Tab-separated table of N, CA, C and O in Angstrom:
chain	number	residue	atom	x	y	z
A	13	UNK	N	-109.125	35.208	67.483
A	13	UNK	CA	-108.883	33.838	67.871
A	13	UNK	C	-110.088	33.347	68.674
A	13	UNK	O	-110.734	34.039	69.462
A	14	UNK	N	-110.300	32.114	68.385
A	14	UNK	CA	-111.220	31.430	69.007
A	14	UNK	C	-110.804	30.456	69.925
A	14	UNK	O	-109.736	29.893	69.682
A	15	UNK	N	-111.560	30.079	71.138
A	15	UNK	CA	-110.779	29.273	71.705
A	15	UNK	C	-111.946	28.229	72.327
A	15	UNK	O	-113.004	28.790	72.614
A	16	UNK	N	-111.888	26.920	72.546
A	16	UNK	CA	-113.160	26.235	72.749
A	16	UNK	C	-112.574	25.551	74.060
A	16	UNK	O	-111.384	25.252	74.157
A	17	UNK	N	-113.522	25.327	75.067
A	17	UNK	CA	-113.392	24.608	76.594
A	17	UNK	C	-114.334	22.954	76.009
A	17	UNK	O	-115.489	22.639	75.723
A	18	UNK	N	-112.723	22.163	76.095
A	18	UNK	CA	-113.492	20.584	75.460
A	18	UNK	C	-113.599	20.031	76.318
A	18	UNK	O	-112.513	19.919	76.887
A	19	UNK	N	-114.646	19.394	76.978
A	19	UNK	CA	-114.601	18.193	78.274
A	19	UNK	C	-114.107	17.018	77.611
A	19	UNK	O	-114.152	17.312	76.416
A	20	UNK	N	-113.701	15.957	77.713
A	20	UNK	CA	-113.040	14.540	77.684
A	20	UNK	C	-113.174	13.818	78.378
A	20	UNK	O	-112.269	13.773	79.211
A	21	UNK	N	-114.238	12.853	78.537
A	21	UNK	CA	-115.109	12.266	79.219
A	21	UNK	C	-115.104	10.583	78.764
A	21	UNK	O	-115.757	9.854	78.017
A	22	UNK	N	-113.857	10.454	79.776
A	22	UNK	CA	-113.154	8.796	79.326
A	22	UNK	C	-113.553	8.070	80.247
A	22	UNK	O	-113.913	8.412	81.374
A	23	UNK	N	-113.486	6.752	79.663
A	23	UNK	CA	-114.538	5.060	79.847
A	23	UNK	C	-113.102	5.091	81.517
A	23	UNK	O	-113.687	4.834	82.570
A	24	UNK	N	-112.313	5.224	81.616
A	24	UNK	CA	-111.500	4.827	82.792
A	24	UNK	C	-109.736	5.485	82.405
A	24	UNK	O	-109.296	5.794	81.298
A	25	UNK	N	-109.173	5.524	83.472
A	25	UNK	CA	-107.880	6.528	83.929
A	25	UNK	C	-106.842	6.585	82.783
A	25	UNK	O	-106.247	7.626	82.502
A	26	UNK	N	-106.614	5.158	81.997
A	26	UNK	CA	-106.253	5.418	80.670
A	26	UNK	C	-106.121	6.840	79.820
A	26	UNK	O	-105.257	7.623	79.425
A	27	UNK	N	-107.350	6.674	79.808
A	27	UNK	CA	-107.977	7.711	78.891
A	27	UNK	C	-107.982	7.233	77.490
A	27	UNK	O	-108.377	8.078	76.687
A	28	UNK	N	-107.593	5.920	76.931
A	28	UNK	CA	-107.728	5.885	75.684
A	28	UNK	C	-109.382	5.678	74.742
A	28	UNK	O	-109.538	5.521	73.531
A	29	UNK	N	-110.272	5.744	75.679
A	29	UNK	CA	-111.302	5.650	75.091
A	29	UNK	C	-112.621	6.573	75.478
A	29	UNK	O	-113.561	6.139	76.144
A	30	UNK	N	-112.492	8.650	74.663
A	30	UNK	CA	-112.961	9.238	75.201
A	30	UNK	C	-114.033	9.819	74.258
A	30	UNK	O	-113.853	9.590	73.062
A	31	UNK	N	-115.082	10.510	74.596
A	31	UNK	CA	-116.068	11.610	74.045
A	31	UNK	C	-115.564	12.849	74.099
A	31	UNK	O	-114.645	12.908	74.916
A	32	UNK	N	-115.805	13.915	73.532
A	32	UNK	CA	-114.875	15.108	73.596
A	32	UNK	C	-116.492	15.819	73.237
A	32	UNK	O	-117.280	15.592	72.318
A	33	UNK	N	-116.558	16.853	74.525
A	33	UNK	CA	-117.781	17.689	74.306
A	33	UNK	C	-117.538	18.927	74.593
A	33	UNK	O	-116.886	19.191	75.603
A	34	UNK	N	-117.936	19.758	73.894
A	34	UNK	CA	-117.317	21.115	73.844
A	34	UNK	C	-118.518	21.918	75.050
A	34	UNK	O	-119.704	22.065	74.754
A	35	UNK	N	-117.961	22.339	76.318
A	35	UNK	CA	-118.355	22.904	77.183
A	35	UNK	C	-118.704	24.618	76.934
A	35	UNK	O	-119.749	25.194	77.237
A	36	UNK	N	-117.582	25.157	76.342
A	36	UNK	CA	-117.657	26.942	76.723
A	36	UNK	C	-117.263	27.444	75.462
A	36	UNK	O	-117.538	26.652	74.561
A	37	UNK	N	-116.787	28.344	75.136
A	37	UNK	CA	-115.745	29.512	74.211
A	37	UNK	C	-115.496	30.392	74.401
A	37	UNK	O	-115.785	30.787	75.531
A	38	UNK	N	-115.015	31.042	73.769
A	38	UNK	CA	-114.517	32.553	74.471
A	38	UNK	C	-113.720	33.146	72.796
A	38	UNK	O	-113.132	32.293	72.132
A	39	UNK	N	-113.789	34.608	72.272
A	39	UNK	CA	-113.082	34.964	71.580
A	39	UNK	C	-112.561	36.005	71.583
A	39	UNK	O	-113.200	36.775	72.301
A	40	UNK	N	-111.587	36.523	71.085
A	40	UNK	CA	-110.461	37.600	71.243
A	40	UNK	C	-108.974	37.287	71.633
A	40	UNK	O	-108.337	36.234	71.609
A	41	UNK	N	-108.752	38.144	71.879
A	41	UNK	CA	-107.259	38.145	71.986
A	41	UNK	C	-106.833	37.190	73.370
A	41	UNK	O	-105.736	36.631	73.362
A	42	UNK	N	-107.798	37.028	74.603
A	42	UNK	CA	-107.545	37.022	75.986
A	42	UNK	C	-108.031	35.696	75.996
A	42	UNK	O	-108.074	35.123	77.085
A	43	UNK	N	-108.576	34.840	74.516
A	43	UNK	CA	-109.925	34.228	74.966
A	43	UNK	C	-108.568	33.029	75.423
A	43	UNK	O	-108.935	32.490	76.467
A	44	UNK	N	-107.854	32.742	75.199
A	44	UNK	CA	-106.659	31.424	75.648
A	44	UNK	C	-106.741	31.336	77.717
A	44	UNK	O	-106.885	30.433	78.540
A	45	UNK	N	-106.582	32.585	77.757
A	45	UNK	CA	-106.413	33.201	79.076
A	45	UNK	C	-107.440	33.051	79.773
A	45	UNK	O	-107.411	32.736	80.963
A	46	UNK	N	-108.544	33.275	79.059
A	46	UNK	CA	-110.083	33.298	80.165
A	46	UNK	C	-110.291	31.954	79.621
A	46	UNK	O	-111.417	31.642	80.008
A	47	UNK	N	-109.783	30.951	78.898
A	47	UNK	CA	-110.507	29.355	79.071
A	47	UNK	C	-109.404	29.094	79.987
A	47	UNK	O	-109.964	28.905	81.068
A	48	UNK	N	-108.369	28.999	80.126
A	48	UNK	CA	-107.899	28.594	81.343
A	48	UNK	C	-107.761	28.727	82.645
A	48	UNK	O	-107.169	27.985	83.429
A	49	UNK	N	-108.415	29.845	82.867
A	49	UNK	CA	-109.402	30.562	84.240
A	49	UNK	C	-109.808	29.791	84.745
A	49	UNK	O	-109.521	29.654	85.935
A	50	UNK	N	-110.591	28.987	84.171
A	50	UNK	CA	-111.893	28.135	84.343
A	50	UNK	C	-111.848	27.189	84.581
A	50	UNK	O	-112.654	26.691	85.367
A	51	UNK	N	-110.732	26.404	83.919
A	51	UNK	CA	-110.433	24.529	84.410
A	51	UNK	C	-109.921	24.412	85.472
A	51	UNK	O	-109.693	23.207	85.569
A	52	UNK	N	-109.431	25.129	86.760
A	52	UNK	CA	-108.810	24.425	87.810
A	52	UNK	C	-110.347	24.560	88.715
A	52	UNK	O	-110.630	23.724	89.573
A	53	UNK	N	-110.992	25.383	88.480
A	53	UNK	CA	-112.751	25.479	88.959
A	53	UNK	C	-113.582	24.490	88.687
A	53	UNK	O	-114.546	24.009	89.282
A	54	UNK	N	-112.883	24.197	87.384
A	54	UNK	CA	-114.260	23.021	86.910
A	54	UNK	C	-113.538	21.298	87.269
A	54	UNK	O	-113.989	20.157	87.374
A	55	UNK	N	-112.189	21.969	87.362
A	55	UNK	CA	-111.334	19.958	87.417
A	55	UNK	C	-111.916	20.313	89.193
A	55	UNK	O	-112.796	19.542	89.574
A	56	UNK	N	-111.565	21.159	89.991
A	56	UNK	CA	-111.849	21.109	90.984
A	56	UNK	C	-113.423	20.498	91.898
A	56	UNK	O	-113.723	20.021	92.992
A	57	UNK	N	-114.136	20.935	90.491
A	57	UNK	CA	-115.593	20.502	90.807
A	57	UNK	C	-116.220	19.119	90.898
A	57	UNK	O	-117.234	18.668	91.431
A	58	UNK	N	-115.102	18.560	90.083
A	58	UNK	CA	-115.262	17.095	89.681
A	58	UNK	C	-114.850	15.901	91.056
A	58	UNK	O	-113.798	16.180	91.632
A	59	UNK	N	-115.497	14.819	91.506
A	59	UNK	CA	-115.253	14.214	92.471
A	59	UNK	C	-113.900	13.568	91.993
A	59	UNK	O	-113.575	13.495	90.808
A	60	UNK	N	-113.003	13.016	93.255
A	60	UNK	CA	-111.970	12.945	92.740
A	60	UNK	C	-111.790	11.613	92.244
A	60	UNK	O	-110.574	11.437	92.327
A	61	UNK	N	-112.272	10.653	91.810
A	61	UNK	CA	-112.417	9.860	90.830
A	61	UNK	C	-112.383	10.093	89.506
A	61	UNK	O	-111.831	9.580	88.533
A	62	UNK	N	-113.194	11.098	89.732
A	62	UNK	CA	-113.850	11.516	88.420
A	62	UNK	C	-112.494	12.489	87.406
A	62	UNK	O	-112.304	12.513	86.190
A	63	UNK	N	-111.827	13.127	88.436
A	63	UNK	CA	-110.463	14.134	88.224
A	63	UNK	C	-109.228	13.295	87.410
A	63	UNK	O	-108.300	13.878	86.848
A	64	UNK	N	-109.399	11.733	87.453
A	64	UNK	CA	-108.517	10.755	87.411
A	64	UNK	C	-108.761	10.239	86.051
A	64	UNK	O	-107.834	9.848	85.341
A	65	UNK	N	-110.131	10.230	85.637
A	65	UNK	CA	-110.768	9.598	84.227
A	65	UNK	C	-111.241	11.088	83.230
A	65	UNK	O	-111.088	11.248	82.019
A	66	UNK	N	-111.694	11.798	83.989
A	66	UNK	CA	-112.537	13.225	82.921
A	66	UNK	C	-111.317	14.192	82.659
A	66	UNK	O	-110.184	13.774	82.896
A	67	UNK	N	-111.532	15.615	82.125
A	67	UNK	CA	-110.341	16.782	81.788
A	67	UNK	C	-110.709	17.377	81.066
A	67	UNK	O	-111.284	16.963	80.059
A	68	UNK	N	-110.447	18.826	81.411
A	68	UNK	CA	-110.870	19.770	80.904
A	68	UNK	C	-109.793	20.460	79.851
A	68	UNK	O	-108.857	20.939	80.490
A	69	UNK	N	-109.682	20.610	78.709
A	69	UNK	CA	-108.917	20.958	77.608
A	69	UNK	C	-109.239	22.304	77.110
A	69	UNK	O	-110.282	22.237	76.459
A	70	UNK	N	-108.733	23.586	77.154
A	70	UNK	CA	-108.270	24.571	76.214
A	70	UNK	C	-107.696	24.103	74.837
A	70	UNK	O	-106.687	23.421	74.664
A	71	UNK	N	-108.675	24.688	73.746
A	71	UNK	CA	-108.083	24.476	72.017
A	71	UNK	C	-108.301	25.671	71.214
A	71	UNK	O	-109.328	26.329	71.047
A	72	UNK	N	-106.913	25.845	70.669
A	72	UNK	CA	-107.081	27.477	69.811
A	72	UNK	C	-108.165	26.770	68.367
A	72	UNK	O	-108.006	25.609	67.992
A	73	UNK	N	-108.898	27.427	67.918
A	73	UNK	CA	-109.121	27.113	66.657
A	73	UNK	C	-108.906	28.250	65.990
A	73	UNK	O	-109.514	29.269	66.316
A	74	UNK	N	-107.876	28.240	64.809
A	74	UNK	CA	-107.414	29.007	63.623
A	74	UNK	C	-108.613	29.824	63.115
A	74	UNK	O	-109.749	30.065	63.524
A	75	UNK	N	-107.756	30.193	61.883
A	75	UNK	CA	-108.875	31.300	61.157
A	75	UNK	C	-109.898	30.591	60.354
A	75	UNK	O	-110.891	31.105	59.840
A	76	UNK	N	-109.445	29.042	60.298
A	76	UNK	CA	-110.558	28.477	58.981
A	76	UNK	C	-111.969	28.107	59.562
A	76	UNK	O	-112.258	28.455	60.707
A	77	UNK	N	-112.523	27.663	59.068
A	77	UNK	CA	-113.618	27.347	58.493
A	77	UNK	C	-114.574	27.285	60.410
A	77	UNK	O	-114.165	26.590	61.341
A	78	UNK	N	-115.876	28.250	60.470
A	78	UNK	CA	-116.393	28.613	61.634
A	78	UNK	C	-117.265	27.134	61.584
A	78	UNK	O	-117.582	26.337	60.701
A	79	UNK	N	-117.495	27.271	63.332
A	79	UNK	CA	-118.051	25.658	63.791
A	79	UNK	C	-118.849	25.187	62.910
A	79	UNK	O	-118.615	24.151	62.289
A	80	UNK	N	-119.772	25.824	62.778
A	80	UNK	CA	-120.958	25.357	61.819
A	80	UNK	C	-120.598	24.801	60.137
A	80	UNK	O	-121.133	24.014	59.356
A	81	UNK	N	-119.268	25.788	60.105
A	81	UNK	CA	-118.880	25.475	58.808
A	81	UNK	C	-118.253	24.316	58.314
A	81	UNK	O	-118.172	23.863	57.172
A	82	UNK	N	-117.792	23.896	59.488
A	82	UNK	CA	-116.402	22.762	59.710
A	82	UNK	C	-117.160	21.608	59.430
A	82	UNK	O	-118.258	21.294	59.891
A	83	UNK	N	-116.489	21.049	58.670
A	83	UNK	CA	-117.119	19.235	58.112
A	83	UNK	C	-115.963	18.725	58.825
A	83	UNK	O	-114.836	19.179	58.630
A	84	UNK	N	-116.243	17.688	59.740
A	84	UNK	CA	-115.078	17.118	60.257
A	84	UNK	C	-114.861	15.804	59.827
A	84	UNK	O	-115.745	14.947	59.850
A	85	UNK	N	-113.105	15.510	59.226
A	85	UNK	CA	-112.867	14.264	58.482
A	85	UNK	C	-113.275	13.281	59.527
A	85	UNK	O	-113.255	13.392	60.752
A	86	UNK	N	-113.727	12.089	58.607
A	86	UNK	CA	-113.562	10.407	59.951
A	86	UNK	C	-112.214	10.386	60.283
A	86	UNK	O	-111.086	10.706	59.908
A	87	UNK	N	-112.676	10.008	60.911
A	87	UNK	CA	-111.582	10.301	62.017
A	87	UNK	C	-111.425	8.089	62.694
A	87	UNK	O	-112.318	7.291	62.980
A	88	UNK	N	-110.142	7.962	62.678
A	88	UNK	CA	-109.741	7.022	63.374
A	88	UNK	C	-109.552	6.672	65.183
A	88	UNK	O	-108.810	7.119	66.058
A	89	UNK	N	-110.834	5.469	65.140
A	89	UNK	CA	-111.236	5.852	66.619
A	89	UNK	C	-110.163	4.479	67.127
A	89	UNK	O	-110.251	3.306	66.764
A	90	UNK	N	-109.148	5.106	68.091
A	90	UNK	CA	-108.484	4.061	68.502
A	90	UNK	C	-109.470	3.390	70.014
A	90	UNK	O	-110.354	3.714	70.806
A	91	UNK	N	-108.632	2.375	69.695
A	91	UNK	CA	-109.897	1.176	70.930
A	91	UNK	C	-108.686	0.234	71.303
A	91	UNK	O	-107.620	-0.037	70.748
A	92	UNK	N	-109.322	-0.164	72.519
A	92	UNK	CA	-108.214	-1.235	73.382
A	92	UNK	C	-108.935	-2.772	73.230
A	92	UNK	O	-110.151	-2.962	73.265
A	93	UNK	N	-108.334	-3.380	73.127
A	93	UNK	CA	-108.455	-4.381	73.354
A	93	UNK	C	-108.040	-5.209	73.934
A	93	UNK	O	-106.980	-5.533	73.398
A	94	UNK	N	-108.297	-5.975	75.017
A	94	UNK	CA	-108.045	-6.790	76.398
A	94	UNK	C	-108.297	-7.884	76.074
A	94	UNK	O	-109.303	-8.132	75.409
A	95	UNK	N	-107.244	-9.023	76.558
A	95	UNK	CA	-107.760	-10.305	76.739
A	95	UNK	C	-107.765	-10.873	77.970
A	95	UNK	O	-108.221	-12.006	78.126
């Protein structure tokens, strides 16, 4: 198992309008366990503004297709709109 540490790095507290950047990984059996080690260190690191809009995400990725391999579909970017 693979497991990827995603930052989420949103426009404001919402969160509906974010970047998703893959910070760390880890693989094996433990790797779920040792990415979640890590986020109360790293949310902790963050000013606390920042704790309110950013987030640190643990994601299993399955057996298919390795990063490099992965074509990722378009994807539907939801957006707000304010009047």
């Amino acid at each position: 198992m693979t497991v990827f540490l995603l930052l989420y790095l949103c426009a404001d507290t919402t969160r509906t309008d974010c970047q998703v950047v893959r910070a760390d990984s880890w693989s094996g059996p433990h790797a779920y366990k040792q990415c979640l080690d890590v986020v109360p260190g790293l949310t902790e690191a963050l000013t606390a503004p920042n704790r309110k809009r950013h987030r640190f995400v643990c994601e299993i990725q399955g057996d298919g297709p390795k990063p490099a391999e992965h074509k990722a579909p378009s994807a539907f970017i939801h957006q707000s709109f304010r009047m």
